[in-house]
Each structure stands twice: as C-alpha cells, then as structure tokens.
PDB file of C-alpha atoms in Angstrom:
ATOM      1  CA  MET R 227      12.426 -24.073 110.582  1.00  0.00           C
ATOM      2  CA  GLU R 228      10.540 -27.276 109.822  1.00  0.00           C
ATOM      3  CA  ASN R 229      12.449 -28.088 106.620  1.00  0.00           C
ATOM      4  CA  ARG R 230      15.745 -28.673 108.311  1.00  0.00           C
ATOM      5  CA  ARG R 231      17.187 -32.118 107.718  1.00  0.00           C
ATOM      6  CA  ASP R 232      19.479 -32.058 110.806  1.00  0.00           C
ATOM      7  CA  GLU R 233      18.719 -31.363 114.485  1.00  0.00           C
ATOM      8  CA  ARG R 234      19.851 -27.992 115.864  1.00  0.00           C
ATOM      9  CA  ARG R 235      21.507 -27.699 119.336  1.00  0.00           C
ATOM     10  CA  GLU R 236      21.027 -24.445 121.318  1.00  0.00           C
ATOM     11  CA  LEU R 237      23.885 -23.423 123.368  1.00  0.00           C
ATOM     12  CA  LYS R 238      23.179 -22.341 127.068  1.00  0.00           C
ATOM     13  CA  TYR R 239      26.011 -19.757 126.677  1.00  0.00           C
ATOM     14  CA  PRO R 240      27.168 -18.552 123.270  1.00  0.00           C
ATOM     15  CA  VAL R 241      30.639 -19.708 122.212  1.00  0.00           C
ATOM     16  CA  ILE R 242      33.126 -16.825 121.319  1.00  0.00           C
ATOM     17  CA  GLY R 243      34.916 -17.095 117.973  1.00  0.00           C
ATOM     18  CA  LYS R 244      36.084 -15.150 115.013  1.00  0.00           C
ATOM     19  CA  ALA R 245      34.985 -14.671 111.502  1.00  0.00           C
ATOM     20  CA  GLY R 246      36.687 -13.155 108.388  1.00  0.00           C
ATOM     21  CA  ILE R 247      36.115 -13.122 104.698  1.00  0.00           C
ATOM     22  CA  TYR R 248      37.863 -16.141 103.200  1.00  0.00           C
ATOM     23  CA  LYS R 249      36.843 -15.812  99.434  1.00  0.00           C
ATOM     24  CA  PHE R 250      34.851 -13.296  97.513  1.00  0.00           C
ATOM     25  CA  GLN R 251      33.924 -13.863  93.893  1.00  0.00           C
ATOM     26  CA  LYS R 252      36.507 -16.559  93.432  1.00  0.00           C
ATOM     27  CA  GLN R 253      39.294 -14.436  94.837  1.00  0.00           C
ATOM     28  CA  TYR R 254      40.875 -15.613  98.190  1.00  0.00           C
ATOM     29  CA  ILE R 255      41.214 -12.810 100.717  1.00  0.00           C
ATOM     30  CA  SER R 256      43.136 -12.717 104.049  1.00  0.00           C
ATOM     31  CA  GLY R 257      42.992 -10.068 106.550  1.00  0.00           C
ATOM     32  CA  LYS R 258      41.141  -8.999 109.711  1.00  0.00           C
ATOM     33  CA  SER R 259      38.612 -11.035 111.484  1.00  0.00           C
ATOM     34  CA  ALA R 260      35.658  -9.897 113.661  1.00  0.00           C
ATOM     35  CA  LEU R 261      34.318 -11.248 117.040  1.00  0.00           C
ATOM     36  CA  ILE R 262      31.408 -13.577 116.691  1.00  0.00           C
ATOM     37  CA  HIS R 263      29.152 -15.499 119.095  1.00  0.00           C
ATOM     38  CA  VAL R 264      27.904 -18.946 118.019  1.00  0.00           C
ATOM     39  CA  GLU R 265      24.336 -19.499 119.397  1.00  0.00           C
ATOM     40  CA  ASN R 266      23.367 -22.833 117.964  1.00  0.00           C
ATOM     41  CA  PHE R 267      24.666 -25.493 115.665  1.00  0.00           C
ATOM     42  CA  SER R 268      24.065 -28.548 113.531  1.00  0.00           C
ATOM     43  CA  LEU R 269      25.941 -30.531 110.948  1.00  0.00           C
ATOM     44  CA  LYS R 270      24.912 -28.236 108.138  1.00  0.00           C
ATOM     45  CA  GLY R 271      24.559 -24.776 109.825  1.00  0.00           C
ATOM     46  CA  LEU R 272      24.987 -22.284 112.626  1.00  0.00           C
ATOM     47  CA  ARG R 273      23.299 -19.239 113.974  1.00  0.00           C
ATOM     48  CA  LEU R 274      25.736 -16.647 115.023  1.00  0.00           C
ATOM     49  CA  SER R 275      25.714 -12.980 116.083  1.00  0.00           C
ATOM     50  CA  SER R 276      28.168 -10.123 115.617  1.00  0.00           C
ATOM     51  CA  SER R 277      28.292  -6.309 115.800  1.00  0.00           C
ATOM     52  CA  LEU R 278      29.641  -6.476 112.180  1.00  0.00           C
ATOM     53  CA  ASP R 279      27.245  -6.146 109.344  1.00  0.00           C
ATOM     54  CA  PHE R 280      28.147  -9.012 106.997  1.00  0.00           C
ATOM     55  CA  PRO R 281      26.211  -8.884 103.709  1.00  0.00           C
ATOM     56  CA  VAL R 282      23.938 -11.711 102.447  1.00  0.00           C
ATOM     57  CA  MET R 283      25.395 -12.287  98.939  1.00  0.00           C
ATOM     58  CA  THR R 284      26.300 -15.116  96.766  1.00  0.00           C
ATOM     59  CA  GLY R 285      30.086 -15.541  96.161  1.00  0.00           C
ATOM     60  CA  LEU R 286      30.908 -14.463  99.706  1.00  0.00           C
ATOM     61  CA  ILE R 287      32.502 -17.283 101.786  1.00  0.00           C
ATOM     62  CA  LEU R 288      33.422 -16.686 105.432  1.00  0.00           C
ATOM     63  CA  SER R 289      35.896 -18.499 107.573  1.00  0.00           C
ATOM     64  CA  ILE R 290      34.710 -19.058 111.181  1.00  0.00           C
ATOM     65  CA  GLU R 291      36.877 -20.228 113.903  1.00  0.00           C
ATOM     66  CA  PHE R 292      35.925 -21.220 117.486  1.00  0.00           C
ATOM     67  CA  GLN R 293      36.431 -23.756 120.087  1.00  0.00           C
ATOM     68  CA  LEU R 294      33.717 -26.291 120.958  1.00  0.00           C
ATOM     69  CA  PHE R 295      34.084 -29.073 123.490  1.00  0.00           C
ATOM     70  CA  GLY R 296      37.909 -28.451 123.619  1.00  0.00           C
ATOM     71  CA  ILE R 297      38.298 -28.828 119.922  1.00  0.00           C
ATOM     72  CA  GLU R 298      39.539 -26.063 117.673  1.00  0.00           C
ATOM     73  CA  ASN R 299      37.115 -25.683 114.795  1.00  0.00           C
ATOM     74  CA  ARG R 300      37.504 -24.030 111.253  1.00  0.00           C
ATOM     75  CA  ILE R 301      34.360 -23.773 109.147  1.00  0.00           C
ATOM     76  CA  LEU R 302      33.778 -22.307 105.728  1.00  0.00           C
ATOM     77  CA  GLY R 303      30.373 -21.259 104.678  1.00  0.00           C
ATOM     78  CA  SER R 304      27.991 -18.483 103.591  1.00  0.00           C
ATOM     79  CA  ILE R 305      25.445 -16.311 105.226  1.00  0.00           C
ATOM     80  CA  VAL R 306      22.016 -17.172 104.221  1.00  0.00           C
ATOM     81  CA  TRP R 307      19.969 -14.761 106.248  1.00  0.00           C
ATOM     82  CA  GLN R 308      20.389 -11.790 108.591  1.00  0.00           C
ATOM     83  CA  ARG R 309      18.407  -9.983 111.323  1.00  0.00           C
ATOM     84  CA  LYS R 310      19.381  -6.733 112.847  1.00  0.00           C
ATOM     85  CA  ASN R 311      18.557  -6.003 116.444  1.00  0.00           C
ATOM     86  CA  LYS R 312      19.704  -2.489 117.679  1.00  0.00           C
ATOM     87  CA  ASN R 313      23.572  -2.652 117.317  1.00  0.00           C
ATOM     88  CA  GLU R 314      23.849  -6.401 116.769  1.00  0.00           C
ATOM     89  CA  PHE R 315      23.260  -8.639 113.796  1.00  0.00           C
ATOM     90  CA  THR R 316      22.186 -12.314 113.926  1.00  0.00           C
ATOM     91  CA  TYR R 317      23.006 -14.595 111.118  1.00  0.00           C
ATOM     92  CA  GLY R 318      22.000 -18.008 109.519  1.00  0.00           C
ATOM     93  CA  PHE R 319      25.299 -19.712 108.378  1.00  0.00           C
ATOM     94  CA  GLU R 320      25.265 -22.551 105.929  1.00  0.00           C
ATOM     95  CA  ILE R 321      28.383 -24.743 106.288  1.00  0.00           C
ATOM     96  CA  LEU R 322      30.184 -25.673 103.135  1.00  0.00           C
ATOM     97  CA  SER R 323      33.214 -27.195 104.685  1.00  0.00           C
ATOM     98  CA  ALA R 324      34.281 -28.160 108.331  1.00  0.00           C
ATOM     99  CA  ASN R 325      37.213 -29.822 110.013  1.00  0.00           C
ATOM    100  CA  MET R 326      36.581 -33.576 111.103  1.00  0.00           C
ATOM    101  CA  GLY R 327      36.626 -32.659 114.783  1.00  0.00           C
ATOM    102  CA  TYR R 328      33.605 -30.342 114.384  1.00  0.00           C
ATOM    103  CA  ILE R 329      31.744 -33.070 112.312  1.00  0.00           C
ATOM    104  CA  GLN R 330      32.521 -35.856 114.773  1.00  0.00           C
ATOM    105  CA  SER R 331      31.374 -33.628 117.786  1.00  0.00           C
ATOM    106  CA  ILE R 332      28.231 -32.423 116.312  1.00  0.00           C
ATOM    107  CA  ALA R 333      27.277 -35.899 114.919  1.00  0.00           C
ATOM    108  CA  SER R 334      27.655 -37.308 118.512  1.00  0.00           C
ATOM    109  CA  LEU R 335      25.271 -34.642 119.890  1.00  0.00           C
ATOM    110  CA  THR R 336      22.691 -34.435 117.189  1.00  0.00           C
ATOM    111  CA  LYS R 337      20.732 -36.859 115.069  1.00  0.00           C
ATOM    112  CA  PRO R 338      19.248 -36.577 111.611  1.00  0.00           C
ATOM    113  CA  VAL R 339      15.556 -35.673 111.577  1.00  0.00           C
ATOM    114  CA  HIS R 340      14.410 -38.675 109.763  1.00  0.00           C
ATOM    115  CA  LYS R 341      11.751 -41.052 111.035  1.00  0.00           C
ATOM    116  CA  ILE R 342      11.575 -44.791 110.530  1.00  0.00           C
ATOM    117  CA  THR R 343       8.002 -45.700 109.787  1.00  0.00           C
ATOM    118  CA  LYS R 344       8.337 -49.447 109.147  1.00  0.00           C
ATOM    119  CA  VAL R 345      10.996 -51.927 110.273  1.00  0.00           C
ATOM    120  CA  ALA R 346      11.554 -54.987 108.192  1.00  0.00           C
ATOM    121  CA  GLN R 347      11.254 -58.421 109.906  1.00  0.00           C
TER     122      GLN R 347
END
C-alpha cells in the first residue's frame, strides 16, 4: 500500500507465534490461542497467516506473541483486513500496543517513509 507511513520488512521465513482474543467489546477474555505465522512487520502493523478464521470487526483486540531476533514480543491490536486462500487466512494487523523490545528491534530495521526535500543551511 502506498499510503503507509512506515516501511514494511518481509521475512524470508515466517516467524511462528500464537494469537488469542484479548478483549472483545470492552470485556477482557483469556483462553486458548491459535498458531500464527508472521510474514512481515513494521512499527504499526503486521501481516500474518493462520488456519483460524478471525473476524474483522470493531471491538475485537487480539494478543499476539512471537519471538523475533531472540526477543519475546507481545503485541495487542486488531485485524483490519482478511484474505482467504484455500484453508488458510491472511490478515492485516494494526498494532495498538507493543513491548519496548519489539519497538526497538523494528525501529532499527525500518525507517519512516518520509522524504527530506530541502536541507537548511
């Protein structure tokens, strides 16, 4: 997408993690989690895939946990789009909250997509 403000990084091999419902309609939920594969990332979002059919709906907050660069990451966010391909679903995930390790790792690998057009002298 051309309207992204942050650079996306594709992973050569998807990272395995787990996702579960964290909050639904202002009610906190704990329970089971599903296996996911993180395919790309940025400071504000991820693309992930799973065999589980998560709905795209307002008020549904997921908790995603995975390890990236040796750092355990826990991210809260919501699904903003979904595509189905045979028995697997691919999702766009908007990050609402992330641990500092994730933010530092991603910030060091990506850069904002802002161009400097004039330098003051």
